[in-house]
XYZ file of C-alpha atoms in Angstrom:
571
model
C -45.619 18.664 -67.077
C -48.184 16.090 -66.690
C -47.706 12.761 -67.122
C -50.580 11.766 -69.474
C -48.870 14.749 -71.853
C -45.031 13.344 -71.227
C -43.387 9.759 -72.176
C -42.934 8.040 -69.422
C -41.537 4.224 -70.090
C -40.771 2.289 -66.910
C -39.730 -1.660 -66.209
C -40.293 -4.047 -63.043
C -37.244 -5.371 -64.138
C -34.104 -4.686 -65.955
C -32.548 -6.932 -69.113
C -30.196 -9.060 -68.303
C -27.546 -7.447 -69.533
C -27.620 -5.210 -67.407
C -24.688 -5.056 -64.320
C -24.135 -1.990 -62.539
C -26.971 -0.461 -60.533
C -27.010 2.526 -62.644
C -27.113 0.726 -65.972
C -30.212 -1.242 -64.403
C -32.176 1.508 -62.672
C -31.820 3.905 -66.029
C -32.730 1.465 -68.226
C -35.787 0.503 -65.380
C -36.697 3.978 -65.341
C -36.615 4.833 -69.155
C -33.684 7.053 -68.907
C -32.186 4.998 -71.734
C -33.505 2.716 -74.435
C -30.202 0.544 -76.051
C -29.438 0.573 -79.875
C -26.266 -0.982 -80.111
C -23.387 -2.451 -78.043
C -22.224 0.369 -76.184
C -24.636 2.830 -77.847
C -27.602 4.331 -76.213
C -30.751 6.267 -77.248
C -31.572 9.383 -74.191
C -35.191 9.085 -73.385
C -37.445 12.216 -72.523
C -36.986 11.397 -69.133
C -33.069 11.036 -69.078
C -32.584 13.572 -71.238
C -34.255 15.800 -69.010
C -31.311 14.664 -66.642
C -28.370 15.059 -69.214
C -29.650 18.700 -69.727
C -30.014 19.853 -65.950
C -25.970 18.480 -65.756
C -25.142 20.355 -69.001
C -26.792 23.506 -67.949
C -24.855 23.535 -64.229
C -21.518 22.672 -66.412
C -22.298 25.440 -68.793
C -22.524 28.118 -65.896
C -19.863 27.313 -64.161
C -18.048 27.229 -67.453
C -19.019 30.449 -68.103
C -18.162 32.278 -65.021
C -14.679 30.556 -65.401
C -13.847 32.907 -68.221
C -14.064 30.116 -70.959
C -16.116 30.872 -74.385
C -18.467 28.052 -75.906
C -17.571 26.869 -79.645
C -18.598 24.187 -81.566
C -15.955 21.788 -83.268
C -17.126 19.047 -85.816
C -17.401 15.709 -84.415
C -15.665 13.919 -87.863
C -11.819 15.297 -88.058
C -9.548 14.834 -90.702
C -6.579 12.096 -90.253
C -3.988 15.325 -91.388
C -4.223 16.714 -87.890
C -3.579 13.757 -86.036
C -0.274 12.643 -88.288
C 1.042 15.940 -87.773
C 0.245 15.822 -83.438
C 1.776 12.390 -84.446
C -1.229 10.533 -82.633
C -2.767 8.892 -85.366
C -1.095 5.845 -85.012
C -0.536 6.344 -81.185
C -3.935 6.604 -79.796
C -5.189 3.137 -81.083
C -7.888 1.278 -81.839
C -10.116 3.157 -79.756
C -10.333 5.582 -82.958
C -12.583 4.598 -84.849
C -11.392 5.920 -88.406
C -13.479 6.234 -91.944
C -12.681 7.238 -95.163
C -14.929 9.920 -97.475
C -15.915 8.960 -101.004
C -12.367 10.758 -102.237
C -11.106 7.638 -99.857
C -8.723 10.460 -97.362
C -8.749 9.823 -93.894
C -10.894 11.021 -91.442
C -11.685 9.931 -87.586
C -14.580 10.290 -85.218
C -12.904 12.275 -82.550
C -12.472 11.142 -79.454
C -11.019 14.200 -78.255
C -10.237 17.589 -79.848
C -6.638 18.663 -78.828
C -5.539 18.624 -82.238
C -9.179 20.577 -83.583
C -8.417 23.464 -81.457
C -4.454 23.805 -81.861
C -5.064 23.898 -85.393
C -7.802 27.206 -84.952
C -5.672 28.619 -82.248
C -2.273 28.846 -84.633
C -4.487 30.524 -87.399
C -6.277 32.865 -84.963
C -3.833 33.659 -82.207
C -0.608 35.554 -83.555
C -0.068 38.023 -80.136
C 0.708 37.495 -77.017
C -2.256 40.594 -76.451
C -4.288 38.156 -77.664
C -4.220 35.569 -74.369
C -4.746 34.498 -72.152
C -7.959 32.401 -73.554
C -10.231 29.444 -72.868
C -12.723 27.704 -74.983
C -14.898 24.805 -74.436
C -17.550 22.750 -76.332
C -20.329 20.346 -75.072
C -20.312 17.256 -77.755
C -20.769 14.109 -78.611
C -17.380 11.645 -78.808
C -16.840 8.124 -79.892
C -14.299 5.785 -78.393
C -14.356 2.270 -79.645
C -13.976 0.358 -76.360
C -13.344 -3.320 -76.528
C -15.725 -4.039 -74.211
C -18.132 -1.308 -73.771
C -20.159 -2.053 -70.752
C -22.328 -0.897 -67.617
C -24.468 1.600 -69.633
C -23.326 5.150 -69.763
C -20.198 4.520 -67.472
C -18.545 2.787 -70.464
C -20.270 3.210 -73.881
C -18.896 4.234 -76.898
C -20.844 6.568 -77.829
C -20.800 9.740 -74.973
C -21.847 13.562 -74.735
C -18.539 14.913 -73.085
C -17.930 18.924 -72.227
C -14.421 19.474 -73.669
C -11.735 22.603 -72.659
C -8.684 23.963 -74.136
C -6.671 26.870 -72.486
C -4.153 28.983 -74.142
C -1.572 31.241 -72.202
C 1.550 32.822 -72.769
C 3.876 30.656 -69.845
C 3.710 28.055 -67.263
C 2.396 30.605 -64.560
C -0.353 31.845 -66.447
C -1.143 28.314 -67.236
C -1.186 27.463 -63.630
C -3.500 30.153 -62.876
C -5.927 28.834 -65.494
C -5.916 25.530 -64.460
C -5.874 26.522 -60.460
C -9.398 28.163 -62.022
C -10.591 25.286 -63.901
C -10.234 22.986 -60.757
C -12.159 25.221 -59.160
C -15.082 25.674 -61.572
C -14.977 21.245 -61.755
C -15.338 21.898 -57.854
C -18.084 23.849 -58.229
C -20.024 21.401 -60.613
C -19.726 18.388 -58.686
C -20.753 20.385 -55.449
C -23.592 22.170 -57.280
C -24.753 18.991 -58.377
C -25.045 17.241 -55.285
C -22.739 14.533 -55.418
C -19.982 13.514 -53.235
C -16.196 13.743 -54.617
C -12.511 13.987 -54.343
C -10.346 15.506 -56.796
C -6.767 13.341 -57.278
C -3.544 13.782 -58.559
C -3.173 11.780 -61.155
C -1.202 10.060 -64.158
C -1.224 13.012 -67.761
C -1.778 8.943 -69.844
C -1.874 9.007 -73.378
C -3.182 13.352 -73.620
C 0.344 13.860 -72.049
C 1.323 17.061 -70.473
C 2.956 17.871 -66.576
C 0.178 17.793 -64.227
C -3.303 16.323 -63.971
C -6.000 16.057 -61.526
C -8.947 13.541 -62.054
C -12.297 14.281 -60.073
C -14.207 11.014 -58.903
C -17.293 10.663 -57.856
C -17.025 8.032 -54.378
C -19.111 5.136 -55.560
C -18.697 1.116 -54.189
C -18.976 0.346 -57.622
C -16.030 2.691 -58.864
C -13.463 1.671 -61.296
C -10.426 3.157 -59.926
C -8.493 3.066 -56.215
C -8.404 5.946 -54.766
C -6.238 7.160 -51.674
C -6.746 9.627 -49.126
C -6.455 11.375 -45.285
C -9.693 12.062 -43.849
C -7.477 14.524 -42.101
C -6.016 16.598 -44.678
C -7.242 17.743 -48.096
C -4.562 14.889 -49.449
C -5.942 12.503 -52.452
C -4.601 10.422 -55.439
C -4.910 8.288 -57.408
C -3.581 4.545 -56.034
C -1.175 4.744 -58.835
C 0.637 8.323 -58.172
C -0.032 8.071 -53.807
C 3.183 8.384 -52.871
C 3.999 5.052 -50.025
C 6.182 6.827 -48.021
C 9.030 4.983 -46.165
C 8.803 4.076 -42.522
C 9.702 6.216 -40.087
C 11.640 4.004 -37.824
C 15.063 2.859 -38.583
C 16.162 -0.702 -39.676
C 16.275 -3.409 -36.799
C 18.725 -4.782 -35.906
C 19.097 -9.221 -37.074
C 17.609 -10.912 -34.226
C 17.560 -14.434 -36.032
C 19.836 -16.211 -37.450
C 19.031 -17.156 -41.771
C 17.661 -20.823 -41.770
C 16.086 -22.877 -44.375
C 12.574 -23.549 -43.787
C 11.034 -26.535 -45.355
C 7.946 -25.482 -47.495
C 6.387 -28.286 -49.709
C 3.815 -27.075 -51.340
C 3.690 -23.346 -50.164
C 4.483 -21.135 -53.607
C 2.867 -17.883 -52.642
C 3.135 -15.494 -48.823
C 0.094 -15.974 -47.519
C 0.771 -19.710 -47.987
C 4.093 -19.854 -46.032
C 3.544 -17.311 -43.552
C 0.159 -19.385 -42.977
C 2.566 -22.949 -42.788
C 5.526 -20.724 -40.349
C 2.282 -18.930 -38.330
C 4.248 -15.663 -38.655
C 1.809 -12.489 -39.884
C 2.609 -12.099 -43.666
C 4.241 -9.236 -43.227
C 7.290 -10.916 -42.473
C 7.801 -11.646 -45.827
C 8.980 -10.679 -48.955
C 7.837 -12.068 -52.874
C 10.101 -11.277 -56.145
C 9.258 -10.098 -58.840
C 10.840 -10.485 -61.812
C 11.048 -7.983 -64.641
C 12.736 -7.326 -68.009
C 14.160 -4.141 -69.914
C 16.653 -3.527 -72.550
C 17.051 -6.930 -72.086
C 18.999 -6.816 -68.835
C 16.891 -8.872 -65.500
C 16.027 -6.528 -63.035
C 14.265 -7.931 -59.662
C 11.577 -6.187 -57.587
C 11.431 -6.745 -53.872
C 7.737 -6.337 -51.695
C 6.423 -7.209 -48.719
C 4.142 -10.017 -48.905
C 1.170 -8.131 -48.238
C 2.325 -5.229 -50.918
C 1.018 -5.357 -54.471
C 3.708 -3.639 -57.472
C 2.678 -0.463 -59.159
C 3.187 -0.607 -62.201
C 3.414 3.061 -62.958
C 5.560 3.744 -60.766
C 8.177 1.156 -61.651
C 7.602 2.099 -65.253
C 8.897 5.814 -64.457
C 12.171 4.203 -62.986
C 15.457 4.679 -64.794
C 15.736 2.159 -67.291
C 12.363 0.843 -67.073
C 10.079 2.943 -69.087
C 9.282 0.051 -71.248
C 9.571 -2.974 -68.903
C 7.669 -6.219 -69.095
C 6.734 -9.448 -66.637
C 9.846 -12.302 -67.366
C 8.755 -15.183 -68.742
C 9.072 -18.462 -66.713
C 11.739 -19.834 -69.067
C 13.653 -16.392 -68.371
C 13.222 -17.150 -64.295
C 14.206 -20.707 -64.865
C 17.183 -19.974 -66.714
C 18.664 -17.424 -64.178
C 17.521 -19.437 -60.852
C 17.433 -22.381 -61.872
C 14.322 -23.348 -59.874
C 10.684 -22.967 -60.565
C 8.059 -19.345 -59.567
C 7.221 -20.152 -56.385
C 10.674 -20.330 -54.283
C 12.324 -17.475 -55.734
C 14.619 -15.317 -53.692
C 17.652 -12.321 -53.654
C 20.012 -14.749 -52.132
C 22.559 -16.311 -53.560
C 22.225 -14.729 -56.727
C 24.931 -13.222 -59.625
C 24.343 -9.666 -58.689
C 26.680 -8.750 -61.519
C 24.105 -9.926 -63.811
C 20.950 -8.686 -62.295
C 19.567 -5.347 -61.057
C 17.946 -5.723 -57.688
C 14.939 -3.356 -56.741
C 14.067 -3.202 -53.524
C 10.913 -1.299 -52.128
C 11.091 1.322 -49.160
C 9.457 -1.294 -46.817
C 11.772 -3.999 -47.776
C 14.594 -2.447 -47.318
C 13.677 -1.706 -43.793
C 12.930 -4.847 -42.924
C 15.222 -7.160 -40.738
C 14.622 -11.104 -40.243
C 12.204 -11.006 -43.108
C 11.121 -14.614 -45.070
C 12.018 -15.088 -48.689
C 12.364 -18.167 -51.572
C 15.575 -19.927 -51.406
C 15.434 -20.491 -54.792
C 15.541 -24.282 -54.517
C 12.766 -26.027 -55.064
C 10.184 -26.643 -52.344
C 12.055 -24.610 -49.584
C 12.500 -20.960 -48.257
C 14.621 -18.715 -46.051
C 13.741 -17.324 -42.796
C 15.959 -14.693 -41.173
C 16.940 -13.051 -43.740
C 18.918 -9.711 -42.958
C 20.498 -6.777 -45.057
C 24.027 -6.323 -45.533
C 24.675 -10.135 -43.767
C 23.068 -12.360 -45.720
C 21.787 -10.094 -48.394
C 24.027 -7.234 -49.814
C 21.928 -3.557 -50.165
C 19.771 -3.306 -53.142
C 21.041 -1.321 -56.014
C 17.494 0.904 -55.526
C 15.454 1.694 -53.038
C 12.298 3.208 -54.340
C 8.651 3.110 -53.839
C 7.541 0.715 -56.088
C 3.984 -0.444 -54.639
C 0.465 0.671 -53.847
C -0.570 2.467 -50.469
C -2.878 0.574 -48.673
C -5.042 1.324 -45.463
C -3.461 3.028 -42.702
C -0.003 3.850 -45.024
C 0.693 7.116 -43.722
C -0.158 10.508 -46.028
C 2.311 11.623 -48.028
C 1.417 15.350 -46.570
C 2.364 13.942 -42.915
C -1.303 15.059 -41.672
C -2.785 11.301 -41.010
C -2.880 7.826 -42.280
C -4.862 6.725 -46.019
C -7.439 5.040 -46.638
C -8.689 3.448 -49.386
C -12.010 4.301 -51.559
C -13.423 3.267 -55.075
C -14.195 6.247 -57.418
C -16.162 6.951 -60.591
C -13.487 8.997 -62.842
C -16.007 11.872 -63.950
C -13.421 14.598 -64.923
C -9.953 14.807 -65.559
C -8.084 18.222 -66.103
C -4.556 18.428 -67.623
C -1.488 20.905 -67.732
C -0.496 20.191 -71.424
C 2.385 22.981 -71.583
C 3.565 23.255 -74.817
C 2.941 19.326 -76.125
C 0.811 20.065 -78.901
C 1.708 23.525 -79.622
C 5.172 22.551 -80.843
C 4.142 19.236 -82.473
C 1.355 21.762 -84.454
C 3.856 25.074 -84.679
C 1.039 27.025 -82.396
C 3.300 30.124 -81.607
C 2.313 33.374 -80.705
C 4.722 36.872 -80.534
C 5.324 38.088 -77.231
C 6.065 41.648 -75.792
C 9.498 41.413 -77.431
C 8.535 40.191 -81.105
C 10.127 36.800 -80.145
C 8.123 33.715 -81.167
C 7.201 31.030 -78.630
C 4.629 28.053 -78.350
C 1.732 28.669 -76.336
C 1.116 26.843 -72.826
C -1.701 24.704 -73.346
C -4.313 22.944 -71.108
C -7.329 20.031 -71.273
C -10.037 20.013 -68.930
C -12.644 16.814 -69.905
C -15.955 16.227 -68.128
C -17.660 13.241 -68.822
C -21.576 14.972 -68.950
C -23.252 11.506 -70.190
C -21.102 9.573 -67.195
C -21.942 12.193 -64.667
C -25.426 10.962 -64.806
C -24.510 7.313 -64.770
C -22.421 8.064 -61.737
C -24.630 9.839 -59.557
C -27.344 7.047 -59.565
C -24.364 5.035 -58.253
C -24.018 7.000 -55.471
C -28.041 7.721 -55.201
C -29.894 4.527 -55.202
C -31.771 2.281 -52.597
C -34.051 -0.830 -53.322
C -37.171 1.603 -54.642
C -34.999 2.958 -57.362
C -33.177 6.296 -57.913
C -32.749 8.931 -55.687
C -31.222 12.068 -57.544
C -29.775 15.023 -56.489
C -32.413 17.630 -56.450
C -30.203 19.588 -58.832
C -30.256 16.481 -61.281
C -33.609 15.057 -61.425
C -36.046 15.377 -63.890
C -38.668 16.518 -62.058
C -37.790 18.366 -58.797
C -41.565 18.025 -57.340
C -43.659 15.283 -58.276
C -47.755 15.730 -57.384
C -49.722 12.409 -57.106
C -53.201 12.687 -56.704
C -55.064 9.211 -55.508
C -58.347 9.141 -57.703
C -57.216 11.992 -59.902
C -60.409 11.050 -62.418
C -62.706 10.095 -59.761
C -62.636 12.978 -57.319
C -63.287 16.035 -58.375
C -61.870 17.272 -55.031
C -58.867 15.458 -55.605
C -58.483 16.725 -58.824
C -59.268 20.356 -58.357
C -56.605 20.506 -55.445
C -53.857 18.385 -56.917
C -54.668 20.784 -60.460
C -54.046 24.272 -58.188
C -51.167 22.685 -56.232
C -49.466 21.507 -59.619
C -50.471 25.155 -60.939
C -49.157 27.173 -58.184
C -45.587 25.887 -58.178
C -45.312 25.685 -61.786
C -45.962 29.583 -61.831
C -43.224 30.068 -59.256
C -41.001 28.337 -61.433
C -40.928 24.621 -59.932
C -40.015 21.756 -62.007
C -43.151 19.883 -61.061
C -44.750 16.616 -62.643
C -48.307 16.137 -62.143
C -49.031 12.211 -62.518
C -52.385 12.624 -63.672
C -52.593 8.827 -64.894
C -55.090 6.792 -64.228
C -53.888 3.682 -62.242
C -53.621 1.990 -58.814
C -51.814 4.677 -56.424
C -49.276 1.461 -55.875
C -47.952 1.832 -59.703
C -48.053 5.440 -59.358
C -45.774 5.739 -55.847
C -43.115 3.087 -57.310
C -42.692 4.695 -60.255
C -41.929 8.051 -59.210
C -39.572 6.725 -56.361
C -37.916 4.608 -59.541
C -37.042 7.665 -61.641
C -36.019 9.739 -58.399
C -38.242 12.802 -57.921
C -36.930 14.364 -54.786
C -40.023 15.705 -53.440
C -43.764 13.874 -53.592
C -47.353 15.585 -52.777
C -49.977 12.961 -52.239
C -53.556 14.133 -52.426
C -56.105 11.848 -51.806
C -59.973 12.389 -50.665
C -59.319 11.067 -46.756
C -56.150 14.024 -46.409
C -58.141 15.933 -47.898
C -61.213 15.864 -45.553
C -58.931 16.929 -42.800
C -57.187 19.259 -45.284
C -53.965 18.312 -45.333
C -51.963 16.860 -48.348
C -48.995 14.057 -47.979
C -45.583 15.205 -48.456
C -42.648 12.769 -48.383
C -38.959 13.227 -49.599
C -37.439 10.719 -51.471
C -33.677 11.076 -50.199
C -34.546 9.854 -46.963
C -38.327 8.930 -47.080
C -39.456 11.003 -43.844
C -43.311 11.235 -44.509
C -45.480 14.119 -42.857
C -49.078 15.536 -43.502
C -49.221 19.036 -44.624
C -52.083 21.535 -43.767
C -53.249 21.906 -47.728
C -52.699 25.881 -47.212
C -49.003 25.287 -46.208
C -47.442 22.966 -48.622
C -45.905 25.213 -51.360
C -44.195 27.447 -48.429
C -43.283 24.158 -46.931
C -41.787 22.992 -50.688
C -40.356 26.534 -51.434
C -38.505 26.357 -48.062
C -37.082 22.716 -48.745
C -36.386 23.629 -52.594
C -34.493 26.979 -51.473
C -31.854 25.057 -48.854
């Protein structure tokens, strides 16, 4: 492709909408052209981009076993009263009526879609097991759709849906489709870490979600640089210490703190390190009180404490609620002292190792120190891990200590089981004529995000730097004086030539301006690999190669530079 013969939009600098690096750099590089809030045109260029991902998503797709279909996008409200999600899955829908004024949705996913072909088309058990997939575009009507592709509402996504006769078979389909999500992030060049994770509103047993590792990333994520251990922050297991309770070594005290209402506060007034002390929490269920201990450093998870007994629908007490049991204000609340007849008292696994620990004393402007189980404070009526890992937790697997990373959710696979075949009566016969729902599984990759996610990961102060297996162009040539040298010209034309008949993506910037415009803009839209030809080079002749990735710069002997390319291209 030359340029003069290809669209190519660029931007000094980005609107000001714009936040995240990636949003800037594609809009910058005319990746993306913005129609709407949360809704975005795909350039030549980008498209380019969204079709390389695609293409490696397809393949690997493929040679998992799963067949391509094509489901409509607009999907009749029936389905989704019957899966019993209409209502459910919120205003995210976005919902429409036809001239006859039924119900019909944009989909934002297609469980229900390809239940409803798989009970008409699947009656034997000779029949599975089977996987199909579609690449397609879904709407989700985010409240705040933001930072480009990351979060629009609008989004090409490559959807899955497994069908199997039990739980093993489903296991060995998914075990498959984690690898083939393996094999697209690697093929694509990006650096990942699949995570157990929460199933969420799709529902189901088990889930992984595949991140791309990105500063700018969303979600916590947890793992052991020494083990193949990762989750997400919100299903990493904090495992309880290994050493036993100590002994009390102080005696319980009241400590005088005036204005101190938070830990860092007090342990900054009492110079102790904050992990000496403990905060309350205060939460409500089927209207009973319940109480959450954690160590002043610890912060609650909230996903974890919903999947308690008793508190699968909790909520955050109100300060009237506090100040009616306590009697005192947020701020100098504490677990002694209180009716325990009337309140259910949570304490984390840290906590309730702890011994002389610091707490509210639930009067006003004063806290405990010293505080010790089973003297001063009777056992809690749970123990459980209620709170996010942090650095240097040790891994669940006992194979190191965590560590904390931001990720870029790009895929998310699910073990549905039987869900949405027995809400949708998807049965099949098996080898004894009896009838049974089918095992069911997701599998979700975000192709439109992918791209978005990448530059996050590839970017330095010039502009992009894609994957090789992601950019537009894989080899850009850049001749200096392309319409003023016929040397120039005639050698950049063969070069450009050449690798094009050996099958090279190549761009041949053929336009004519200042060699300054024409270096930034192909290190803005992220062509891994750059020829520069110019008349002085060429005297000597050699040619200019640098690589983008790390911008290493060497001159070529003219004769040498496609091996040279071929060699770099094929690594």
């Amino acid at each position: 492709m030359r340029t003069s013969q290809f669209f190519l939009s660029t931007l000094k600098e980005a609107p000001n909408e714009a936040e995240l690096p990636s949003h800037k750099l594609m809009l910058r590089a005319g990746l993306i052209k913005k129609l709407g809030s949360g809704l975005y045109t795909w350039m030549p260029l980008g498209l380019r981009v969204l079709r390389k991902v695609e293409a490696v998503v397809r393949d690997e797709m493929n040679r998992a076993g799963a067949m391509e279909m094509l489901m409509p996008a607009i999907q009749p409200a029936e389905l989704w009263q019957e899966s019993g999600r209409w209502a459910q899955f919120g205003p995210q829908m976005l919902k429409m009526k036809d001239r006859h004024q039924r119900d019909f949705c944009f989909g934002p996913t297609h469980e229900e879609v390809i239940t409803d072909i798989a009970r008409s088309e699947i009656k034997s058990y000779k029949q599975l097991p089977l996987n199909f997939y579609q690449v397609q575009t879904k709407f989700r009507d985010e409240i705040r759709p933001r930072f480009g592709v990351m979060r629009a509402r609008e989004f090409v996504m490559k959807d899955a849906y497994s069908f199997d006769v039990d739980a093993a078979a489903l296991a060995k389909t998914y075990a498959g489709m984690y690898q083939a999500y393996s094999n697209v992030f690697t093929r694509l060049g990006l650096r990942f870490r699949a995570v157990a994770a929460d199933t969420g509103a799709i529902g189901g047993d088990g889930s992984h979600e595949f991140h791309v590792l990105a500063d700018s990333g969303e979600d916590a994520l947890a793992y052991c640089p020494t083990s193949d251990f990762a989750a997400n922050v919100e299903l990493a297991e904090a495992v309880a210490p290994a050493a036993p309770r100590a002994a009390p070594a102080e005696a319980m005290r009241d400590v005088e703190t005036p204005k101190q209402t938070t830990c860092e506060a007090v342990a900054q007034l009492l110079d102790i390190p904050l992990q000496r002390t403990v905060k309350l929490i205060a939460l409500v269920a089927n209207e009973q009180l319940h109480i959450m201990l954690l160590r002043g450093d610890h912060s609650l998870n909230e996903v974890k404490v919903g999947k308690l007994a008793g508190l699968a629908e909790f909520r955050f007490a109100t300060e009237e609620e506090i100040r009616a049991f306590f009697n005192c204000p947020p701020g100098f609340l504490g677990p002694v002292g209180i009716d325990r007849a009337k309140v259910r008292l949570i304490a984390d696994r840290t906590v309730a190792a702890m011994s002389d620990f610091v707490v509210g004393a639930n009067k006003p402007k004063f806290h405990l120190a010293g505080v010790n189980w089973g003297r001063d404070l009777a056992e809690a009526d749970v123990v459980a891990d209620i709170r996010n890992v942090v650095d240097g937790d040790g891994s669940p697997d006992g194979k190191g200590v965590l560590e904390i990373c931001r990720g870029i959710e790009v895929g998310h696979i699910f073990q549905l089981r039987t869900k949405y075949s027995e809400a949708l009566n998807c049965t099949y016969l098996d080898a004894e004529g009896v009838l049974k729902p089918m095992e069911m599984g997701c599998y979700g990759i975000g192709v439109s995000r992918i791209v978005g996610a990448a530059i996050e990961q590839n970017f330095d102060e010039k502009g992009i730097r894609f994957p090789a297996a992601m950019a537009p162009f894989t080899v850009a040539v850049v001749p200096v004086g392309y319409q003023r040298s016929e040397a120039v010209k005639a050698a950049a034309d063969a070069l450009y030539a050449e690798l094009a008949s050996r099958g090279v993506d190549v761009l041949l910037d053929d336009r004519n301006e200042r060699p300054g415009v024409l270096f930034a803009d192909m290190e803005l839209i992220g062509i891994p690999h750059r020829v520069t030809i110019g008349d002085k080079s060429l005297a000597d002749g050699k040619v200019e190669y640098v690589a983008r990735r790390d911008g290493t710069t060497e001159l070529v002997e003219q004769q040498a530079i496609v091996a040279l390319l071929l060699g770099k291209l094929a690594a």
